[in-house]
PDB file of C-alpha atoms and ligand atoms in Angstrom:
ATOM      1  CA  MET X   1     155.675 143.799 144.752  1.00  0.00           C
ATOM      2  CA  ASP X   2     158.905 142.131 145.833  1.00  0.00           C
ATOM      3  CA  THR X   3     161.872 144.281 146.810  1.00  0.00           C
ATOM      4  CA  ILE X   4     165.657 144.003 146.757  1.00  0.00           C
ATOM      5  CA  THR X   5     167.977 145.491 149.366  1.00  0.00           C
ATOM      6  CA  LEU X   6     171.120 147.167 148.033  1.00  0.00           C
ATOM      7  CA  ASN X   7     174.511 146.889 149.781  1.00  0.00           C
ATOM      8  CA  ASN X   8     173.924 150.201 151.624  1.00  0.00           C
ATOM      9  CA  GLY X   9     170.517 149.134 152.981  1.00  0.00           C
ATOM     10  CA  VAL X  10     168.421 151.050 150.425  1.00  0.00           C
ATOM     11  CA  VAL X  11     165.392 149.039 149.319  1.00  0.00           C
ATOM     12  CA  MET X  12     164.189 149.098 145.703  1.00  0.00           C
ATOM     13  CA  PRO X  13     161.298 147.405 143.866  1.00  0.00           C
ATOM     14  CA  GLN X  14     162.489 144.243 142.090  1.00  0.00           C
ATOM     15  CA  LEU X  15     160.417 145.146 139.029  1.00  0.00           C
ATOM     16  CA  GLY X  16     160.373 148.573 137.429  1.00  0.00           C
ATOM     17  CA  PHE X  17     159.420 150.321 134.202  1.00  0.00           C
ATOM     18  CA  GLY X  18     162.020 151.041 131.497  1.00  0.00           C
ATOM     19  CA  VAL X  19     161.516 154.034 129.215  1.00  0.00           C
ATOM     20  CA  TRP X  20     164.262 153.739 126.575  1.00  0.00           C
ATOM     21  CA  GLN X  21     162.988 154.780 123.107  1.00  0.00           C
ATOM     22  CA  ILE X  22     159.856 156.434 124.489  1.00  0.00           C
ATOM     23  CA  PRO X  23     159.913 160.036 123.217  1.00  0.00           C
ATOM     24  CA  ASP X  24     159.507 162.731 125.861  1.00  0.00           C
ATOM     25  CA  ASP X  25     155.991 163.680 124.762  1.00  0.00           C
ATOM     26  CA  GLU X  26     154.846 160.039 125.110  1.00  0.00           C
ATOM     27  CA  ALA X  27     156.793 159.288 128.285  1.00  0.00           C
ATOM     28  CA  GLU X  28     154.383 161.145 130.545  1.00  0.00           C
ATOM     29  CA  LYS X  29     151.455 159.017 129.370  1.00  0.00           C
ATOM     30  CA  ALA X  30     153.398 155.743 129.464  1.00  0.00           C
ATOM     31  CA  VAL X  31     154.750 156.398 132.963  1.00  0.00           C
ATOM     32  CA  ALA X  32     151.289 157.473 134.170  1.00  0.00           C
ATOM     33  CA  THR X  33     149.890 154.169 132.843  1.00  0.00           C
ATOM     34  CA  ALA X  34     152.679 152.265 134.595  1.00  0.00           C
ATOM     35  CA  LEU X  35     152.096 154.059 137.915  1.00  0.00           C
ATOM     36  CA  GLU X  36     148.387 153.315 137.612  1.00  0.00           C
ATOM     37  CA  ALA X  37     149.201 149.643 137.044  1.00  0.00           C
ATOM     38  CA  GLY X  38     151.277 149.604 140.243  1.00  0.00           C
ATOM     39  CA  TYR X  39     154.866 150.193 139.093  1.00  0.00           C
ATOM     40  CA  ARG X  40     156.828 152.297 141.571  1.00  0.00           C
ATOM     41  CA  SER X  41     160.284 152.257 139.961  1.00  0.00           C
ATOM     42  CA  ILE X  42     161.207 154.055 136.720  1.00  0.00           C
ATOM     43  CA  ASP X  43     164.445 153.593 134.776  1.00  0.00           C
ATOM     44  CA  THR X  44     165.486 156.508 132.561  1.00  0.00           C
ATOM     45  CA  ALA X  45     168.772 158.096 131.441  1.00  0.00           C
ATOM     46  CA  LYS X  46     170.023 161.420 130.164  1.00  0.00           C
ATOM     47  CA  LEU X  47     170.421 159.772 126.763  1.00  0.00           C
ATOM     48  CA  TYR X  48     166.753 158.748 126.596  1.00  0.00           C
ATOM     49  CA  TYR X  49     165.765 162.437 126.344  1.00  0.00           C
ATOM     50  CA  ASN X  50     162.620 161.835 128.363  1.00  0.00           C
ATOM     51  CA  GLU X  51     163.564 162.776 131.925  1.00  0.00           C
ATOM     52  CA  GLU X  52     161.157 165.725 131.744  1.00  0.00           C
ATOM     53  CA  GLY X  53     158.216 163.557 130.708  1.00  0.00           C
ATOM     54  CA  VAL X  54     159.048 161.065 133.467  1.00  0.00           C
ATOM     55  CA  GLY X  55     159.217 163.905 136.011  1.00  0.00           C
ATOM     56  CA  ARG X  56     155.875 165.317 134.875  1.00  0.00           C
ATOM     57  CA  ALA X  57     154.143 161.963 135.245  1.00  0.00           C
ATOM     58  CA  LEU X  58     155.543 161.493 138.748  1.00  0.00           C
ATOM     59  CA  ARG X  59     154.433 164.957 139.854  1.00  0.00           C
ATOM     60  CA  VAL X  60     150.953 164.659 138.368  1.00  0.00           C
ATOM     61  CA  SER X  61     150.453 161.227 139.968  1.00  0.00           C
ATOM     62  CA  GLY X  62     150.438 162.717 143.463  1.00  0.00           C
ATOM     63  CA  ILE X  63     152.250 159.602 144.725  1.00  0.00           C
ATOM     64  CA  PRO X  64     154.318 160.555 147.818  1.00  0.00           C
ATOM     65  CA  ARG X  65     158.053 160.922 147.074  1.00  0.00           C
ATOM     66  CA  ASP X  66     159.070 158.097 149.399  1.00  0.00           C
ATOM     67  CA  GLU X  67     156.809 155.662 147.542  1.00  0.00           C
ATOM     68  CA  PHE X  68     158.559 155.759 144.149  1.00  0.00           C
ATOM     69  CA  PHE X  69     162.110 155.019 143.035  1.00  0.00           C
ATOM     70  CA  VAL X  70     163.849 156.786 140.135  1.00  0.00           C
ATOM     71  CA  THR X  71     167.019 155.750 138.335  1.00  0.00           C
ATOM     72  CA  THR X  72     168.853 157.881 135.811  1.00  0.00           C
ATOM     73  CA  LYS X  73     172.304 157.643 134.213  1.00  0.00           C
ATOM     74  CA  LEU X  74     175.399 159.670 133.451  1.00  0.00           C
ATOM     75  CA  TRP X  75     176.202 159.737 129.715  1.00  0.00           C
ATOM     76  CA  ASN X  76     179.486 158.697 128.090  1.00  0.00           C
ATOM     77  CA  ASP X  77     180.834 162.164 127.283  1.00  0.00           C
ATOM     78  CA  GLU X  78     180.519 163.207 130.943  1.00  0.00           C
ATOM     79  CA  HIS X  79     183.232 161.042 132.538  1.00  0.00           C
ATOM     80  CA  GLU X  80     184.958 163.991 134.169  1.00  0.00           C
ATOM     81  CA  TYR X  81     184.535 165.002 137.783  1.00  0.00           C
ATOM     82  CA  ASP X  82     183.043 168.496 137.326  1.00  0.00           C
ATOM     83  CA  LYS X  83     181.172 167.607 134.170  1.00  0.00           C
ATOM     84  CA  ALA X  84     179.549 164.660 135.944  1.00  0.00           C
ATOM     85  CA  LEU X  85     178.407 166.854 138.846  1.00  0.00           C
ATOM     86  CA  ARG X  86     176.867 169.316 136.378  1.00  0.00           C
ATOM     87  CA  ALA X  87     175.235 166.509 134.395  1.00  0.00           C
ATOM     88  CA  PHE X  88     173.607 165.253 137.592  1.00  0.00           C
ATOM     89  CA  ASP X  89     172.222 168.723 138.375  1.00  0.00           C
ATOM     90  CA  ALA X  90     170.814 168.977 134.850  1.00  0.00           C
ATOM     91  CA  SER X  91     169.121 165.557 135.113  1.00  0.00           C
ATOM     92  CA  MET X  92     167.613 166.523 138.466  1.00  0.00           C
ATOM     93  CA  GLU X  93     166.333 169.757 137.003  1.00  0.00           C
ATOM     94  CA  ARG X  94     164.662 167.872 134.163  1.00  0.00           C
ATOM     95  CA  LEU X  95     163.204 165.265 136.516  1.00  0.00           C
ATOM     96  CA  GLY X  96     162.098 167.925 138.991  1.00  0.00           C
ATOM     97  CA  LEU X  97     163.506 165.982 141.951  1.00  0.00           C
ATOM     98  CA  ASP X  98     165.635 167.061 144.943  1.00  0.00           C
ATOM     99  CA  VAL X  99     167.033 163.631 145.745  1.00  0.00           C
ATOM    100  CA  LEU X 100     167.546 160.807 143.262  1.00  0.00           C
ATOM    101  CA  ASP X 101     167.208 157.158 144.254  1.00  0.00           C
ATOM    102  CA  LEU X 102     169.866 155.611 142.006  1.00  0.00           C
ATOM    103  CA  TYR X 103     172.477 157.169 139.712  1.00  0.00           C
ATOM    104  CA  LEU X 104     174.414 154.955 137.307  1.00  0.00           C
ATOM    105  CA  ILE X 105     177.401 155.396 135.015  1.00  0.00           C
ATOM    106  CA  HIS X 106     175.688 154.378 131.746  1.00  0.00           C
ATOM    107  CA  TRP X 107     178.684 152.669 130.029  1.00  0.00           C
ATOM    108  CA  PRO X 108     182.317 152.269 131.118  1.00  0.00           C
ATOM    109  CA  VAL X 109     183.838 153.338 127.736  1.00  0.00           C
ATOM    110  CA  PRO X 110     187.121 151.528 128.541  1.00  0.00           C
ATOM    111  CA  SER X 111     188.907 153.109 125.572  1.00  0.00           C
ATOM    112  CA  ARG X 112     188.577 156.489 127.285  1.00  0.00           C
ATOM    113  CA  GLY X 113     189.417 155.064 130.696  1.00  0.00           C
ATOM    114  CA  ARG X 114     187.829 157.831 132.792  1.00  0.00           C
ATOM    115  CA  TYR X 115     185.026 155.962 134.516  1.00  0.00           C
ATOM    116  CA  ALA X 116     186.895 155.904 137.835  1.00  0.00           C
ATOM    117  CA  GLU X 117     186.970 159.718 137.717  1.00  0.00           C
ATOM    118  CA  ALA X 118     183.240 159.773 136.971  1.00  0.00           C
ATOM    119  CA  TRP X 119     182.723 157.390 139.884  1.00  0.00           C
ATOM    120  CA  LYS X 120     184.430 159.882 142.251  1.00  0.00           C
ATOM    121  CA  ALA X 121     181.741 162.409 141.299  1.00  0.00           C
ATOM    122  CA  LEU X 122     179.019 159.852 142.063  1.00  0.00           C
ATOM    123  CA  GLU X 123     180.644 159.209 145.452  1.00  0.00           C
ATOM    124  CA  LYS X 124     180.562 162.952 146.168  1.00  0.00           C
ATOM    125  CA  LEU X 125     176.847 163.135 145.242  1.00  0.00           C
ATOM    126  CA  TYR X 126     176.202 160.179 147.535  1.00  0.00           C
ATOM    127  CA  ALA X 127     178.204 161.696 150.410  1.00  0.00           C
ATOM    128  CA  ASP X 128     176.236 164.937 149.994  1.00  0.00           C
ATOM    129  CA  GLY X 129     172.919 163.089 150.233  1.00  0.00           C
ATOM    130  CA  ARG X 130     171.828 164.020 146.699  1.00  0.00           C
ATOM    131  CA  VAL X 131     171.432 160.386 145.668  1.00  0.00           C
ATOM    132  CA  ARG X 132     170.455 157.421 147.857  1.00  0.00           C
ATOM    133  CA  ALA X 133     172.526 154.819 145.986  1.00  0.00           C
ATOM    134  CA  ILE X 134     175.125 154.766 143.217  1.00  0.00           C
ATOM    135  CA  GLY X 135     175.933 152.077 140.710  1.00  0.00           C
ATOM    136  CA  VAL X 136     177.048 151.296 137.192  1.00  0.00           C
ATOM    137  CA  SER X 137     175.682 149.921 133.948  1.00  0.00           C
ATOM    138  CA  ASN X 138     177.293 147.747 131.292  1.00  0.00           C
ATOM    139  CA  PHE X 139     180.367 147.051 133.428  1.00  0.00           C
ATOM    140  CA  THR X 140     182.255 143.828 132.771  1.00  0.00           C
ATOM    141  CA  ILE X 141     184.177 141.841 135.393  1.00  0.00           C
ATOM    142  CA  GLU X 142     187.335 143.568 134.183  1.00  0.00           C
ATOM    143  CA  THR X 143     185.981 147.111 134.466  1.00  0.00           C
ATOM    144  CA  LEU X 144     184.397 146.332 137.845  1.00  0.00           C
ATOM    145  CA  ARG X 145     187.732 145.049 139.149  1.00  0.00           C
ATOM    146  CA  ARG X 146     189.467 148.217 137.991  1.00  0.00           C
ATOM    147  CA  LEU X 147     186.813 150.331 139.665  1.00  0.00           C
ATOM    148  CA  PHE X 148     187.337 148.455 142.971  1.00  0.00           C
ATOM    149  CA  ASP X 149     191.124 148.842 142.671  1.00  0.00           C
ATOM    150  CA  GLU X 150     191.044 152.551 141.887  1.00  0.00           C
ATOM    151  CA  THR X 151     188.304 153.676 144.255  1.00  0.00           C
ATOM    152  CA  GLY X 152     187.845 150.970 146.899  1.00  0.00           C
ATOM    153  CA  VAL X 153     184.064 151.301 146.620  1.00  0.00           C
ATOM    154  CA  VAL X 154     181.739 148.554 145.445  1.00  0.00           C
ATOM    155  CA  PRO X 155     178.801 149.765 143.298  1.00  0.00           C
ATOM    156  CA  ALA X 156     175.342 148.922 144.656  1.00  0.00           C
ATOM    157  CA  LEU X 157     174.147 147.567 141.321  1.00  0.00           C
ATOM    158  CA  ASN X 158     175.232 146.815 137.750  1.00  0.00           C
ATOM    159  CA  GLN X 159     172.568 147.154 135.039  1.00  0.00           C
ATOM    160  CA  VAL X 160     173.470 144.926 132.079  1.00  0.00           C
ATOM    161  CA  GLU X 161     171.928 143.215 129.071  1.00  0.00           C
ATOM    162  CA  LEU X 162     170.436 140.015 130.427  1.00  0.00           C
ATOM    163  CA  HIS X 163     167.655 137.711 129.227  1.00  0.00           C
ATOM    164  CA  PRO X 164     167.279 133.935 128.866  1.00  0.00           C
ATOM    165  CA  GLN X 165     169.259 133.915 125.604  1.00  0.00           C
ATOM    166  CA  PHE X 166     172.070 135.962 127.140  1.00  0.00           C
ATOM    167  CA  PRO X 167     172.012 134.972 130.820  1.00  0.00           C
ATOM    168  CA  GLN X 168     175.386 136.443 131.957  1.00  0.00           C
ATOM    169  CA  ARG X 169     176.078 133.547 134.346  1.00  0.00           C
ATOM    170  CA  GLU X 170     179.696 134.446 135.036  1.00  0.00           C
ATOM    171  CA  LEU X 171     178.954 138.114 135.678  1.00  0.00           C
ATOM    172  CA  ARG X 172     176.036 137.222 137.957  1.00  0.00           C
ATOM    173  CA  ALA X 173     178.264 134.945 140.018  1.00  0.00           C
ATOM    174  CA  PHE X 174     180.828 137.755 140.298  1.00  0.00           C
ATOM    175  CA  HIS X 175     178.100 140.189 141.421  1.00  0.00           C
ATOM    176  CA  ALA X 176     176.873 137.723 144.049  1.00  0.00           C
ATOM    177  CA  GLU X 177     180.403 137.287 145.380  1.00  0.00           C
ATOM    178  CA  HIS X 178     180.794 141.069 145.796  1.00  0.00           C
ATOM    179  CA  GLY X 179     177.295 142.034 146.975  1.00  0.00           C
ATOM    180  CA  ILE X 180     176.350 143.830 143.743  1.00  0.00           C
ATOM    181  CA  VAL X 181     172.710 143.597 142.637  1.00  0.00           C
ATOM    182  CA  THR X 182     172.177 142.471 139.035  1.00  0.00           C
ATOM    183  CA  GLU X 183     169.679 144.536 137.072  1.00  0.00           C
ATOM    184  CA  ALA X 184     168.596 143.177 133.678  1.00  0.00           C
ATOM    185  CA  TRP X 185     168.127 145.486 130.707  1.00  0.00           C
ATOM    186  CA  SER X 186     166.206 144.251 127.693  1.00  0.00           C
ATOM    187  CA  PRO X 187     164.814 141.599 130.068  1.00  0.00           C
ATOM    188  CA  LEU X 188     162.309 140.476 127.398  1.00  0.00           C
ATOM    189  CA  GLY X 189     164.971 140.336 124.701  1.00  0.00           C
ATOM    190  CA  GLN X 190     163.391 143.491 123.239  1.00  0.00           C
ATOM    191  CA  GLY X 191     160.319 141.436 122.366  1.00  0.00           C
ATOM    192  CA  ARG X 192     162.122 139.978 119.341  1.00  0.00           C
ATOM    193  CA  GLY X 193     162.668 136.233 118.689  1.00  0.00           C
ATOM    194  CA  LEU X 194     162.773 135.222 122.365  1.00  0.00           C
ATOM    195  CA  LEU X 195     159.065 135.622 123.136  1.00  0.00           C
ATOM    196  CA  ASP X 196     158.083 133.550 120.074  1.00  0.00           C
ATOM    197  CA  LEU X 197     160.018 130.454 121.115  1.00  0.00           C
ATOM    198  CA  PRO X 198     157.747 127.386 121.327  1.00  0.00           C
ATOM    199  CA  GLU X 199     159.527 126.282 124.518  1.00  0.00           C
ATOM    200  CA  LEU X 200     158.253 129.424 126.257  1.00  0.00           C
ATOM    201  CA  ALA X 201     154.743 128.995 124.846  1.00  0.00           C
ATOM    202  CA  ASP X 202     154.621 125.464 126.325  1.00  0.00           C
ATOM    203  CA  ILE X 203     155.680 126.661 129.779  1.00  0.00           C
ATOM    204  CA  ALA X 204     153.345 129.676 129.646  1.00  0.00           C
ATOM    205  CA  ALA X 205     150.350 127.475 128.801  1.00  0.00           C
ATOM    206  CA  LYS X 206     150.959 125.352 131.917  1.00  0.00           C
ATOM    207  CA  TYR X 207     150.664 128.367 134.223  1.00  0.00           C
ATOM    208  CA  GLY X 208     147.973 130.234 132.276  1.00  0.00           C
ATOM    209  CA  LYS X 209     150.495 133.062 131.740  1.00  0.00           C
ATOM    210  CA  SER X 210     152.147 134.676 128.702  1.00  0.00           C
ATOM    211  CA  PRO X 211     155.717 134.014 127.465  1.00  0.00           C
ATOM    212  CA  ALA X 212     156.669 137.527 128.648  1.00  0.00           C
ATOM    213  CA  GLN X 213     155.386 136.749 132.137  1.00  0.00           C
ATOM    214  CA  VAL X 214     157.352 133.472 132.206  1.00  0.00           C
ATOM    215  CA  VAL X 215     160.539 135.319 131.250  1.00  0.00           C
ATOM    216  CA  LEU X 216     159.978 138.002 133.882  1.00  0.00           C
ATOM    217  CA  ARG X 217     159.281 135.336 136.492  1.00  0.00           C
ATOM    218  CA  TRP X 218     162.566 133.599 135.557  1.00  0.00           C
ATOM    219  CA  HIS X 219     164.412 136.890 136.195  1.00  0.00           C
ATOM    220  CA  LEU X 220     162.721 137.430 139.561  1.00  0.00           C
ATOM    221  CA  GLN X 221     163.470 133.878 140.688  1.00  0.00           C
ATOM    222  CA  ILE X 222     167.197 134.182 139.905  1.00  0.00           C
ATOM    223  CA  GLY X 223     167.265 137.416 141.915  1.00  0.00           C
ATOM    224  CA  ASN X 224     167.498 140.019 139.147  1.00  0.00           C
ATOM    225  CA  VAL X 225     165.957 143.451 139.221  1.00  0.00           C
ATOM    226  CA  VAL X 226     163.987 143.815 135.949  1.00  0.00           C
ATOM    227  CA  ILE X 227     162.798 146.878 134.018  1.00  0.00           C
ATOM    228  CA  PRO X 228     160.602 145.738 131.100  1.00  0.00           C
ATOM    229  CA  LYS X 229     159.449 148.441 128.689  1.00  0.00           C
ATOM    230  CA  SER X 230     156.167 148.800 126.817  1.00  0.00           C
ATOM    231  CA  VAL X 231     153.919 151.638 125.699  1.00  0.00           C
ATOM    232  CA  THR X 232     150.892 149.355 125.311  1.00  0.00           C
ATOM    233  CA  PRO X 233     148.636 149.590 128.400  1.00  0.00           C
ATOM    234  CA  SER X 234     147.636 145.900 128.329  1.00  0.00           C
ATOM    235  CA  ARG X 235     151.312 144.829 128.169  1.00  0.00           C
ATOM    236  CA  ILE X 236     152.313 147.316 130.869  1.00  0.00           C
ATOM    237  CA  ALA X 237     149.731 145.645 133.126  1.00  0.00           C
ATOM    238  CA  GLU X 238     150.701 142.124 131.985  1.00  0.00           C
ATOM    239  CA  ASN X 239     154.379 142.707 132.770  1.00  0.00           C
ATOM    240  CA  ILE X 240     153.714 143.528 136.430  1.00  0.00           C
ATOM    241  CA  ASP X 241     151.224 140.694 136.913  1.00  0.00           C
ATOM    242  CA  VAL X 242     153.970 138.223 137.761  1.00  0.00           C
ATOM    243  CA  PHE X 243     153.807 137.937 141.542  1.00  0.00           C
ATOM    244  CA  ASP X 244     151.085 135.282 141.790  1.00  0.00           C
ATOM    245  CA  PHE X 245     152.865 132.246 140.382  1.00  0.00           C
ATOM    246  CA  GLU X 246     156.207 130.493 140.650  1.00  0.00           C
ATOM    247  CA  LEU X 247     158.097 128.501 138.023  1.00  0.00           C
ATOM    248  CA  SER X 248     159.091 124.985 139.084  1.00  0.00           C
ATOM    249  CA  ALA X 249     162.767 123.994 139.158  1.00  0.00           C
ATOM    250  CA  ALA X 250     162.225 122.004 135.943  1.00  0.00           C
ATOM    251  CA  ASP X 251     160.704 124.994 134.149  1.00  0.00           C
ATOM    252  CA  MET X 252     163.486 127.288 135.421  1.00  0.00           C
ATOM    253  CA  ALA X 253     165.968 124.797 133.942  1.00  0.00           C
ATOM    254  CA  ALA X 254     164.040 124.772 130.644  1.00  0.00           C
ATOM    255  CA  VAL X 255     164.299 128.584 130.438  1.00  0.00           C
ATOM    256  CA  ASP X 256     167.999 128.373 131.383  1.00  0.00           C
ATOM    257  CA  ALA X 257     168.511 126.043 128.437  1.00  0.00           C
ATOM    258  CA  LEU X 258     167.487 128.794 125.956  1.00  0.00           C
ATOM    259  CA  GLY X 259     170.859 130.558 126.276  1.00  0.00           C
ATOM    260  CA  ASN X 260     172.635 131.082 122.951  1.00  0.00           C
ATOM    261  CA  GLY X 261     175.301 133.607 123.998  1.00  0.00           C
ATOM    262  CA  ARG X 262     174.127 136.239 121.507  1.00  0.00           C
ATOM    263  CA  ARG X 263     173.856 139.870 122.584  1.00  0.00           C
ATOM    264  CA  LEU X 264     171.198 142.209 121.224  1.00  0.00           C
ATOM    265  CA  GLY X 265     173.054 145.370 122.216  1.00  0.00           C
ATOM    266  CA  PRO X 266     176.657 146.555 121.883  1.00  0.00           C
ATOM    267  CA  ASP X 267     179.624 144.886 123.553  1.00  0.00           C
ATOM    268  CA  PRO X 268     180.504 147.077 126.566  1.00  0.00           C
ATOM    269  CA  ALA X 269     184.192 146.152 126.282  1.00  0.00           C
ATOM    270  CA  VAL X 270     184.434 148.217 123.094  1.00  0.00           C
ATOM    271  CA  PHE X 271     181.358 150.490 123.032  1.00  0.00           C
ATOM    272  CA  ASP X 272     182.513 154.111 122.872  1.00  0.00           C
ATOM    273  CA  TRP X 273     179.616 155.970 121.232  1.00  0.00           C
ATOM    274  CA  MET X 274     179.365 159.498 122.575  1.00  0.00           C
ATOM    275  CA  GLY X 275     175.872 160.217 121.276  1.00  0.00           C
TER     276      GLY X 275
HETATM  277  P1  NAD N   1     162.593 144.880 126.725  1.00  0.00           P
HETATM  278  O1  NAD N   1     163.296 143.582 126.788  1.00  0.00           O
HETATM  279  O2  NAD N   1     161.952 145.431 127.938  1.00  0.00           O
HETATM  280  O3  NAD N   1     161.535 144.751 125.538  1.00  0.00           O
HETATM  281  C1  NAD N   1     160.647 145.788 125.218  1.00  0.00           C
HETATM  282  C2  NAD N   1     159.854 145.427 123.977  1.00  0.00           C
HETATM  283  O4  NAD N   1     159.268 144.121 124.130  1.00  0.00           O
HETATM  284  C3  NAD N   1     158.675 146.364 123.764  1.00  0.00           C
HETATM  285  O5  NAD N   1     159.049 147.471 122.994  1.00  0.00           O
HETATM  286  C4  NAD N   1     157.661 145.478 123.053  1.00  0.00           C
HETATM  287  O6  NAD N   1     157.962 145.422 121.671  1.00  0.00           O
HETATM  288  C5  NAD N   1     157.941 144.118 123.643  1.00  0.00           C
HETATM  289  N1  NAD N   1     157.046 143.764 124.781  1.00  0.00           N
HETATM  290  C6  NAD N   1     156.969 144.355 125.992  1.00  0.00           C
HETATM  291  N2  NAD N   1     156.085 143.736 126.789  1.00  0.00           N
HETATM  292  C7  NAD N   1     155.592 142.706 126.055  1.00  0.00           C
HETATM  293  C8  NAD N   1     154.643 141.695 126.332  1.00  0.00           C
HETATM  294  N3  NAD N   1     154.045 141.608 127.525  1.00  0.00           N
HETATM  295  N4  NAD N   1     154.373 140.799 125.355  1.00  0.00           N
HETATM  296  C9  NAD N   1     154.989 140.866 124.141  1.00  0.00           C
HETATM  297  N5  NAD N   1     155.909 141.798 123.821  1.00  0.00           N
HETATM  298  C10 NAD N   1     156.206 142.716 124.785  1.00  0.00           C
HETATM  299  O7  NAD N   1     163.626 145.921 126.052  1.00  0.00           O
HETATM  300  P2  NAD N   1     164.296 147.304 126.343  1.00  0.00           P
HETATM  301  O8  NAD N   1     163.336 148.428 126.284  1.00  0.00           O
HETATM  302  O9  NAD N   1     165.478 147.306 125.470  1.00  0.00           O
HETATM  303  O10 NAD N   1     164.826 147.192 127.856  1.00  0.00           O
HETATM  304  C11 NAD N   1     164.068 147.587 128.976  1.00  0.00           C
HETATM  305  C12 NAD N   1     164.665 148.796 129.640  1.00  0.00           C
HETATM  306  O11 NAD N   1     166.032 148.563 129.984  1.00  0.00           O
HETATM  307  C13 NAD N   1     164.769 150.032 128.731  1.00  0.00           C
HETATM  308  O12 NAD N   1     163.528 150.655 128.522  1.00  0.00           O
HETATM  309  C14 NAD N   1     165.760 150.855 129.504  1.00  0.00           C
HETATM  310  O13 NAD N   1     165.139 151.475 130.622  1.00  0.00           O
HETATM  311  C15 NAD N   1     166.748 149.781 129.958  1.00  0.00           C
HETATM  312  N6  NAD N   1     167.918 149.667 129.057  1.00  0.00           N
HETATM  313  C16 NAD N   1     169.133 150.039 129.524  1.00  0.00           C
HETATM  314  C17 NAD N   1     170.249 149.948 128.722  1.00  0.00           C
HETATM  315  C18 NAD N   1     171.580 150.347 129.272  1.00  0.00           C
HETATM  316  O14 NAD N   1     172.536 150.477 128.492  1.00  0.00           O
HETATM  317  N7  NAD N   1     171.719 150.559 130.548  1.00  0.00           N
HETATM  318  C19 NAD N   1     170.151 149.469 127.410  1.00  0.00           C
HETATM  319  C20 NAD N   1     168.899 149.070 126.946  1.00  0.00           C
HETATM  320  C21 NAD N   1     167.782 149.157 127.787  1.00  0.00           C
END
């Protein structure tokens, strides 16, 4: 398993397991399957309503605490200093953990304009040793700049929608310039149209791999952290079996050429859903 080092020296697995849309009573089984397959990083959020199932799977696994990495996220209606601190405590209670590995602001909600206040709470949690690294999700260049200006602190990581059809080139370049790790959500394009493209089937056939594995390999080779999701054991295993081959420069360019600029999820510049 390859790793990525964050700007504060914390090391995280480059590939993890996403659990969005897995109900709590199924999350324990799915996470247990992922841990069995070798995953050591789990991406959840308050809004996924499955932190308890994730926590149960981690406890039952018996894997030592320093061998797995857990990310969770602060929800949109909690962008207030005290509320954010309480939300963190509640997430930790559900997960059954003392120290979290990575805490993210889930969306910036620019129309509300309180993410810098939420960020101050994350800084406090970090200073108190309750979380090993802090970052953001769905931040644009504009909201990142405002965060730098108002707080002077650069997030360790920004988790954003990113897949070959929506490659976020400009944002990735901005991250690289500022030492922010790029983490890709919906890395497989949610399994919709992307994985059926004949271009990917052609590349996959050359390496004896699947289109999903080619896409994940593309992410790893451009330096992204990826968190593919599946509840199907064979796919969970397939999605981590991507460390024994390397795409050639020509095949990387062919995957790059699939970009169409279309998002699958909401536009973070205007998204203000409170849940
Ligand atoms: P994804 O791109 O990981 O796609 C998952 C879907 O692809 C599965 O439900 C399945 O239908 C299909 N699939 C998975 N493996 C496959 C395989 N090997 N072959 C064929 N099809 C396969 O989509 P996602 O779940 O949206 O994103 C992954 C994770 O990112 C989420 O679980 C969550 O943790 C995170 N996420 C974060 C945000 C955010 O706002 N921060 C938003 C969306 C997702």
